[in-house]
CSV table of C-alpha atoms in Angstrom, one decimal:
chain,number,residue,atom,x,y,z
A,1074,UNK,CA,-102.9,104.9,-56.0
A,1075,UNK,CA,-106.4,106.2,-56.0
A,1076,UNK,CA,-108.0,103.3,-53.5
A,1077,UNK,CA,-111.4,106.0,-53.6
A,1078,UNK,CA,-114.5,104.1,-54.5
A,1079,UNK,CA,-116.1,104.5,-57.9
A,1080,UNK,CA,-119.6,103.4,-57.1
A,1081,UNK,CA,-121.1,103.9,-53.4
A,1082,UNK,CA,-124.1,101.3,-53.0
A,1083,UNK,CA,-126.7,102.5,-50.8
A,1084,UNK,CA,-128.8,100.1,-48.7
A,1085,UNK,CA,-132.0,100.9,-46.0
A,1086,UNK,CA,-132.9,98.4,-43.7
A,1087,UNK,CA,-135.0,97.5,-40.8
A,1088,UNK,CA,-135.8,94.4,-39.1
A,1089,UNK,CA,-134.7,92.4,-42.1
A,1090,UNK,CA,-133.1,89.7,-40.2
A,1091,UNK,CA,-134.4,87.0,-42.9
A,1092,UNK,CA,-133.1,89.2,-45.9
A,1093,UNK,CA,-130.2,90.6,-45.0
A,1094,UNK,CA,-127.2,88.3,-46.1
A,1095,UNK,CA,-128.5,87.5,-49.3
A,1096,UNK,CA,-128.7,91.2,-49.7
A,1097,UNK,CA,-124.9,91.6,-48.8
A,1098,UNK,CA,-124.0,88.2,-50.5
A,1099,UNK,CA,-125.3,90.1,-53.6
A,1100,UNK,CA,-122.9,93.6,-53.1
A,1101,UNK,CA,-119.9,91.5,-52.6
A,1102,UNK,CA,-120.6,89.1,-55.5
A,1103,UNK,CA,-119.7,91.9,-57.7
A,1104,UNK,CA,-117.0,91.8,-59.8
A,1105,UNK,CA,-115.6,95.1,-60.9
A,1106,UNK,CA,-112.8,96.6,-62.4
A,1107,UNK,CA,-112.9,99.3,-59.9
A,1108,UNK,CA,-113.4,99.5,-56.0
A,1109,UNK,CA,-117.1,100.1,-54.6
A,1110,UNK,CA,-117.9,100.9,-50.8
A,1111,UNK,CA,-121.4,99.4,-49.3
A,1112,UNK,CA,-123.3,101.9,-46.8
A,1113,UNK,CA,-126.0,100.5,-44.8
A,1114,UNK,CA,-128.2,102.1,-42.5
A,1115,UNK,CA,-130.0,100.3,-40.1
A,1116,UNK,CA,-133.1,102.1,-38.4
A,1117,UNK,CA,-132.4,100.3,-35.1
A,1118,UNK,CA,-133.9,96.7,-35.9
A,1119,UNK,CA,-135.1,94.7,-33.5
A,1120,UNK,CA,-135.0,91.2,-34.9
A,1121,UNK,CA,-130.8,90.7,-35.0
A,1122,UNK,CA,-130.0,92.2,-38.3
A,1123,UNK,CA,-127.6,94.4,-36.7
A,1124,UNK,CA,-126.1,91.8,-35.4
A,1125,UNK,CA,-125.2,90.3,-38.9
A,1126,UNK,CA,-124.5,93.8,-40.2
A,1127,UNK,CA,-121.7,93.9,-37.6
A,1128,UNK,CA,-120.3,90.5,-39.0
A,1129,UNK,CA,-120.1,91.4,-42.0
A,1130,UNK,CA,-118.6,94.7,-41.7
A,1131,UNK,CA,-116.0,92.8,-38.9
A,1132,UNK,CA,-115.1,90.8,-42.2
A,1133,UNK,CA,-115.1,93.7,-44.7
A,1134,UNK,CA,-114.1,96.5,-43.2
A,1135,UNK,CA,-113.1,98.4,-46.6
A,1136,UNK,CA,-116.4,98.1,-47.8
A,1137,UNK,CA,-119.1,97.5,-45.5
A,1138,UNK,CA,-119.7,101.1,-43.9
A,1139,UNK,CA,-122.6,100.5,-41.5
A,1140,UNK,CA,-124.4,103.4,-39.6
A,1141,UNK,CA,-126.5,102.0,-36.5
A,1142,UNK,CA,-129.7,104.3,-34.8
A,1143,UNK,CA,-130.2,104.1,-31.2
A,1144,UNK,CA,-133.3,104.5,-31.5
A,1145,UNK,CA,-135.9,104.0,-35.0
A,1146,UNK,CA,-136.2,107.1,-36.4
A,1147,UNK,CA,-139.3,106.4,-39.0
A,1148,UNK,CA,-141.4,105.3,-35.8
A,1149,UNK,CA,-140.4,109.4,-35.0
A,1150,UNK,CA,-141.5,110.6,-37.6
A,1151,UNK,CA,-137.8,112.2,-39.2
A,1152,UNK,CA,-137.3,111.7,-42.8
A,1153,UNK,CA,-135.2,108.5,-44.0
A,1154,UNK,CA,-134.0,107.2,-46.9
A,1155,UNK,CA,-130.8,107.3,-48.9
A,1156,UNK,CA,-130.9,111.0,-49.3
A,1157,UNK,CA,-131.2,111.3,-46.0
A,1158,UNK,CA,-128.3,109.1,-44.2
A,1159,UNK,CA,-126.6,107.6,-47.1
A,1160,UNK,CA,-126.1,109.8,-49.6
A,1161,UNK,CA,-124.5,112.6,-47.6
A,1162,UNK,CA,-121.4,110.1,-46.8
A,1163,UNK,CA,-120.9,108.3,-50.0
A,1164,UNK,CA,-117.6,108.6,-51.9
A,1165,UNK,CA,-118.6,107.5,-55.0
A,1166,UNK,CA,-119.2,109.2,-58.6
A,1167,UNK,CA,-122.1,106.8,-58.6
A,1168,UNK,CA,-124.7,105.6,-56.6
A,1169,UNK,CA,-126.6,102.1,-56.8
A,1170,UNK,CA,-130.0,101.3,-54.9
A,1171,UNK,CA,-130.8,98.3,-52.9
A,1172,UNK,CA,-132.9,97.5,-50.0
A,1173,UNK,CA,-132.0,95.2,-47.5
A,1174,UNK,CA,-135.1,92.9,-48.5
A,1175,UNK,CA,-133.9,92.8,-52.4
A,1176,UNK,CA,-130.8,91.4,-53.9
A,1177,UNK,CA,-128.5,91.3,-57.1
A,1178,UNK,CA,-128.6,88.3,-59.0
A,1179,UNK,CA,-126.2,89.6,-61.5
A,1180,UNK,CA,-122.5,89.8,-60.6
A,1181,UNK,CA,-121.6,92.1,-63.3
A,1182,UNK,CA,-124.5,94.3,-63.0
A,1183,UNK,CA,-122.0,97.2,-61.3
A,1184,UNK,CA,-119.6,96.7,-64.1
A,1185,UNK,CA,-122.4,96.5,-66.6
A,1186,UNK,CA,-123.7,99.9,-65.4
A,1187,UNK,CA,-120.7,101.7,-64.9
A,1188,UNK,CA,-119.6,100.7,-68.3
A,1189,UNK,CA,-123.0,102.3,-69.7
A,1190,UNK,CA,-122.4,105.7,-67.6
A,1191,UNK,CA,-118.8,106.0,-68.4
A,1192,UNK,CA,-119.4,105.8,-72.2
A,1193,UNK,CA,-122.8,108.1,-72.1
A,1194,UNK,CA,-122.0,111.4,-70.5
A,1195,UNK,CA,-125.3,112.2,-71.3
A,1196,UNK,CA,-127.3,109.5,-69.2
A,1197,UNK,CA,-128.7,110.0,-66.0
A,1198,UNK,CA,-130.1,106.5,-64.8
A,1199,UNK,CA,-129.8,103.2,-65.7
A,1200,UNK,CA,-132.3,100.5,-64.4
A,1201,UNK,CA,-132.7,97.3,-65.2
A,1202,UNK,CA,-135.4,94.0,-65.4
A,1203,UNK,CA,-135.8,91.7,-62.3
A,1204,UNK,CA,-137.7,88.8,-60.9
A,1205,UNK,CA,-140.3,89.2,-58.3
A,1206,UNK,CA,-140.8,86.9,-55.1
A,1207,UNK,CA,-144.0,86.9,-53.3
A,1208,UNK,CA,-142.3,85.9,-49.7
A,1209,UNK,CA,-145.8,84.9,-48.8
A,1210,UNK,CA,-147.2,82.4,-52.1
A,1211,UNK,CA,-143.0,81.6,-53.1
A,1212,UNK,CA,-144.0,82.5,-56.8
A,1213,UNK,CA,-141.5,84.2,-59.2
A,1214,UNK,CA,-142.4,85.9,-62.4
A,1215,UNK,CA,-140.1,88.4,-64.5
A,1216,UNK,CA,-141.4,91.7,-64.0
A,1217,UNK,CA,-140.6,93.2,-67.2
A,1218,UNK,CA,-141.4,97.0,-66.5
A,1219,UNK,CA,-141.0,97.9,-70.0
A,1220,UNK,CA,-143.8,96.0,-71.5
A,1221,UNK,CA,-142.9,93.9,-74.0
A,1222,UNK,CA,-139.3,95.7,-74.6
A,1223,UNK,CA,-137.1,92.4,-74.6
A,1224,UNK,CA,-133.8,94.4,-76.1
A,1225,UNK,CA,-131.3,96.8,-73.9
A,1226,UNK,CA,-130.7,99.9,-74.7
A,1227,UNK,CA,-131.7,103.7,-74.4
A,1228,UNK,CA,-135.7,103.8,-73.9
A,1229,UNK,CA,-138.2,106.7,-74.0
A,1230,UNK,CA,-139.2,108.9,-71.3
A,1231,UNK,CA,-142.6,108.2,-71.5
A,1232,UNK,CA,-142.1,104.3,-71.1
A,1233,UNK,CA,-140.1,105.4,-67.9
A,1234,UNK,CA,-143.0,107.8,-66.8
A,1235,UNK,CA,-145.4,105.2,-67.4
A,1236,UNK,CA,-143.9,101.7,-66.1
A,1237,UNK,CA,-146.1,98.8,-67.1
A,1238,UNK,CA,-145.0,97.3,-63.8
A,1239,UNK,CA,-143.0,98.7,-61.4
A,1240,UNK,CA,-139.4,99.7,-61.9
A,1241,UNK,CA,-137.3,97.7,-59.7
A,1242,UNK,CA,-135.6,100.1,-57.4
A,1243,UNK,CA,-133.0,97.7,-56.5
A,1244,UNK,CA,-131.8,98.5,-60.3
A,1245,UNK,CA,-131.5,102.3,-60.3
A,1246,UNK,CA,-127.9,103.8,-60.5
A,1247,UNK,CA,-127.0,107.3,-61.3
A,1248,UNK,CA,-124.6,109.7,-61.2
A,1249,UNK,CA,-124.3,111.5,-57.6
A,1250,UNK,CA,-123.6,114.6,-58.4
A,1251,UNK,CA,-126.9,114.5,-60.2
A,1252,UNK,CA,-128.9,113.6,-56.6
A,1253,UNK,CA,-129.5,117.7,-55.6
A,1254,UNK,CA,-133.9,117.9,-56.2
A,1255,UNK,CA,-135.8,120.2,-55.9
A,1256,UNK,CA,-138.0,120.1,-52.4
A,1257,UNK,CA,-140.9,118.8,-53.5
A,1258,UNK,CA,-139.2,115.7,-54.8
A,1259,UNK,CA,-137.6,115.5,-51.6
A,1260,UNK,CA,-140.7,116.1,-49.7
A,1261,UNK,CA,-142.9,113.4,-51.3
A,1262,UNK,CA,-143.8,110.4,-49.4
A,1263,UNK,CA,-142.0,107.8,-51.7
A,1264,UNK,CA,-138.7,107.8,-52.4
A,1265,UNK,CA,-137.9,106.5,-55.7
A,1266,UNK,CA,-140.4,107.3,-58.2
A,1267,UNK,CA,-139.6,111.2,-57.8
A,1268,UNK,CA,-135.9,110.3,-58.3
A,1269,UNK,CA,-136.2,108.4,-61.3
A,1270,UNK,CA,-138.5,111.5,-62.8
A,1271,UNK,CA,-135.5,113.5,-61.7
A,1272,UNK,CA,-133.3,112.1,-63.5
A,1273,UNK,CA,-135.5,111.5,-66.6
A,1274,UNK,CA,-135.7,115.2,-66.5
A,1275,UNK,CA,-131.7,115.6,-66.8
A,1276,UNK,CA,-131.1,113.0,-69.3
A,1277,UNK,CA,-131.1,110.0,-71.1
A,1278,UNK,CA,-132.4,106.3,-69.6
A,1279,UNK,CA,-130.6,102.8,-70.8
A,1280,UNK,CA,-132.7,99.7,-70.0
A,1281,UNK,CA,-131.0,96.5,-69.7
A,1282,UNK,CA,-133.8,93.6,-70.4
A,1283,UNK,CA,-132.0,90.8,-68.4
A,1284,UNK,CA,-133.1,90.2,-64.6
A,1285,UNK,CA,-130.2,91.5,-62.4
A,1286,UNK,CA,-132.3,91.9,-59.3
A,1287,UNK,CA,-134.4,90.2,-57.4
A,1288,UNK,CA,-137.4,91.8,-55.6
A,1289,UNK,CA,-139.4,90.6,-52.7
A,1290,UNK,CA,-143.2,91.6,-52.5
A,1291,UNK,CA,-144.9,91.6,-49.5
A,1292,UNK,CA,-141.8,91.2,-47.3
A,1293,UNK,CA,-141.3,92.1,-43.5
A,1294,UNK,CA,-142.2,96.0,-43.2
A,1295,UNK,CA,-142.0,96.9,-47.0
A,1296,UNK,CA,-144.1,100.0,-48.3
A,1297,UNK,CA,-146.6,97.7,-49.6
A,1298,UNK,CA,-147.3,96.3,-46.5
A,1299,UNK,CA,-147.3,99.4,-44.2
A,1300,UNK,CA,-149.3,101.0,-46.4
A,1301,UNK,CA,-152.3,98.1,-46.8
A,1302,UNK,CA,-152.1,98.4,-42.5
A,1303,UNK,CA,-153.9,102.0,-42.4
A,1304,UNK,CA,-156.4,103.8,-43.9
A,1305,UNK,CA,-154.5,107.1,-42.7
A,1306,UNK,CA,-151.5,106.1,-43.7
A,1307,UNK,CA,-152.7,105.0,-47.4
A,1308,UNK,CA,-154.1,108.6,-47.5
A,1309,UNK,CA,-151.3,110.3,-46.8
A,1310,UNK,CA,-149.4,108.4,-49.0
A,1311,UNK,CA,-152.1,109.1,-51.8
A,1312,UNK,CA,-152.3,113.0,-51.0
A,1313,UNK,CA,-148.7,112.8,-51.2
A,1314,UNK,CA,-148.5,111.6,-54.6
A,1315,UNK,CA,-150.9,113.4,-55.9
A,1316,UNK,CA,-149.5,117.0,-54.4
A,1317,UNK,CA,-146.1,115.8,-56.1
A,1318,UNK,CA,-147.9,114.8,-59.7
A,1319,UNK,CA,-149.5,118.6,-59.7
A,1320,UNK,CA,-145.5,119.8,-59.0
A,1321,UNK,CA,-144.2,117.8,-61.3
A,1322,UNK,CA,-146.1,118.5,-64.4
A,1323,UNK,CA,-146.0,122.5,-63.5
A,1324,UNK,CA,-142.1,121.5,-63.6
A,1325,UNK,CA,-142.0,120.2,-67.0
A,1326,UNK,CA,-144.1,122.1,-68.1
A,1327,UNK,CA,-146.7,120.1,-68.7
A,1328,UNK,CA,-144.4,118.2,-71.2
A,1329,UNK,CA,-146.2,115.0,-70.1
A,1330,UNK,CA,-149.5,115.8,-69.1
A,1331,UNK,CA,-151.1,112.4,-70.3
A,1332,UNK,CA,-148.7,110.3,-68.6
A,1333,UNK,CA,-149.1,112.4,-65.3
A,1334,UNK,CA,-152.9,112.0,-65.4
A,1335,UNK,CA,-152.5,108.3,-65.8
A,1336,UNK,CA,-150.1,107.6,-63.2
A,1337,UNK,CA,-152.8,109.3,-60.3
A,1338,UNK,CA,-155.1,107.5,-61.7
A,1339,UNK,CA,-152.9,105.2,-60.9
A,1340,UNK,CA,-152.9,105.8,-57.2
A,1341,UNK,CA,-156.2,106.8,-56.9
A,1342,UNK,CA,-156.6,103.1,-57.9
A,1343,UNK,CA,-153.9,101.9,-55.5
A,1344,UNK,CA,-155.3,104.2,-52.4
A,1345,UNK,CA,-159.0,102.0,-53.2
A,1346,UNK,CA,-157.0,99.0,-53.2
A,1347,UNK,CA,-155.1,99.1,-50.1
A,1348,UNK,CA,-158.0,100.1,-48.2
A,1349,UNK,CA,-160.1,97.6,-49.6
A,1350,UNK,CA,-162.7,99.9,-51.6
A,1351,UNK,CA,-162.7,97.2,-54.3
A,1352,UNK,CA,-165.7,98.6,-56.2
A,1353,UNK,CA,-164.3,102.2,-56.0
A,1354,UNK,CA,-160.9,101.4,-57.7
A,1355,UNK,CA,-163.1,99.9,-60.6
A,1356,UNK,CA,-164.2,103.2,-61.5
A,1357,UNK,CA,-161.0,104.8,-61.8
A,1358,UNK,CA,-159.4,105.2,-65.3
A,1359,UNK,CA,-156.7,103.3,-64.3
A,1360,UNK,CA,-158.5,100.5,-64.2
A,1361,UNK,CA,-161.0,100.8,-67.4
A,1362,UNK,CA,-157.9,100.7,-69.3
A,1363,UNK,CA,-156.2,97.6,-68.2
A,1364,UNK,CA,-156.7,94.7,-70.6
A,1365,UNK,CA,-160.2,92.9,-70.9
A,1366,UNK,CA,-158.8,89.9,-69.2
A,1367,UNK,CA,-157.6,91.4,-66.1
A,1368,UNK,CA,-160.9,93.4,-65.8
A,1369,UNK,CA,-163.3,90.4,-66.1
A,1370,UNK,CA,-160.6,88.1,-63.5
A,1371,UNK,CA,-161.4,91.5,-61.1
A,1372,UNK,CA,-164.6,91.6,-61.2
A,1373,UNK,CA,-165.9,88.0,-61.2
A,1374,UNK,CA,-163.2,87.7,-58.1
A,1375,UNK,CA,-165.3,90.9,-56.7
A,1376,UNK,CA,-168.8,89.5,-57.4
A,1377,UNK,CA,-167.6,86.4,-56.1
A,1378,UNK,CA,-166.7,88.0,-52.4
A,1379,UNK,CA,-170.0,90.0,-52.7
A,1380,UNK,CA,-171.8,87.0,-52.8
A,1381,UNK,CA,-170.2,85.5,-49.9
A,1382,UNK,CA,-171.1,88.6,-47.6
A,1383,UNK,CA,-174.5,88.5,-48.9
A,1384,UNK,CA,-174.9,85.2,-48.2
């Protein structure tokens, strides 16, 4: 009997002490017709989610396989990620994203997603909706990255290049043998936006339209957060981007130029935003072609913060 997982589940973490079993609770929910393995890397927290990483795997040894660092390697400055500790010991045919400050909601989103790769040779991600939870406010709201897309199914590259709202990461799952980029994916400063162009660019994308994640803004040391702490670091992040864009649209050939100019508009919008240069970011395109509504709410709140300094 083959007891080999099908699907290895990737999860980063660091300091998510607060996060962390409702991030497990979600893996083990699953219910699957097949066997799954869980491989957590831990950049030497400091705040006791080791600790509970331990426990768990104590309880589940077949399918909690925790690595531990002696010493944080991102505060090093060595690359991290999945590709980086995960992916190079998984097992699986497949591999499925989640952070240790994000969860599943859905226990049948591994079986859902398998089902979808094992029926569609030719697909090369699947992703799905979520709900996001501002740790700091409590609110919830569906993010619905495809707009106004409320059926599943196979969805166009261009809505994939574009994202209304941002993909939930926590969603992506994809074939591994399909994880080998090229270096300049591998060498830009975020890690999941290059592998979902990846894998647009080596087939087709199914969308399923119900929430089966659950994704935590501004959460103890997520990207957001890190990169709203430094100018520099917003800058690189930025440059980054921007470097990879250029790379990506010489890869394809400039297949989707429109899109490519939109999304560092995108970040040129972002990069003002994060380092608080407000009236800068309102003179990007990005932001002159967001709806009316959300222009005028931006500017009166702007005008409304100018008038506070002045006075």
């Amino acid at each position: 009997m083959n007891n080999l997982p099908l699907v290895s589940i990737s999860c980063i973490t660091y300091n998510h002490a607060s996060y962390i079993k409702e991030c497990i609770d979600g893996f083990l929910m699953q219910k699957t017709n097949f066997n799954f393995e869980v491989l957590i890397h831990d950049d030497h927290s400091t705040d006791g989610t080791e600790e509970i990483i331990k426990e768990y795997a104590k309880q589940y040894p077949d399918i909690i396989k925790p690595l531990f660092e002696k010493e944080n390697q991102y505060s090093l400055g060595k690359p991290i990620g999945s590709a980086v500790w995960n992916l190079p010991r998984a097992r699986g045919e497949y591999i499925a994203i989640c952070e240790g400050d994000d969860y599943w909601i859905d226990p049948y989103k591994l079986q859902k997603q398998v089902d979808i790769m094992e029926n569609n040779p030719n697909c090369s991600l699947v992703i799905s909706n979520g709900i996001s939870l501002n740790e700091i406010t409590k609110k919830q709201y569906i993010i619905n990255p495809m707009g106004d897309i409320k059926k599943s199914g196979f969805i166009s590259p261009n809505l994939v290049l574009l994202e209304r709202r941002l993909i939930p990461t926590a969603s992506m799952f994809y074939r591994k043998d399909q994880s080998k980029m090229p270096d300049f994916f591998r060498n830009c400063p975020v890690g999941d936006r290059p592998l979902r162009l990846w894998l647009l660019s080596n087939g087709d994308i199914y969308y399923f339209a119900n929430p089966m994640i659950m994704y935590r803004e501004q959460s103890n040391g997520s990207f957001g957060q890190r990169a709203c702490s430094s100018v520099k670091y917003a800058k690189e992040i930025y440059d980054g981007m921007i470097a990879f864009y250029n790379n990506y649209n010489e890869f394809t050939k400039y297949k989707y130029n429109k899109e490519i100019q939109y999304l560092k508009s995108q970040d040129e919008y972002n990069f003002y935003i994060r380092t608080k240069q407000i009236k800068e970011s309102m003179n990007t395109m990005y932001f002159k072609n967001l709806p009316l509504t959300i222009k005028l709410k931006r500017r009166i709140k702007y005008w409304i913060k100018t008038i506070k300094i002045i006075n």
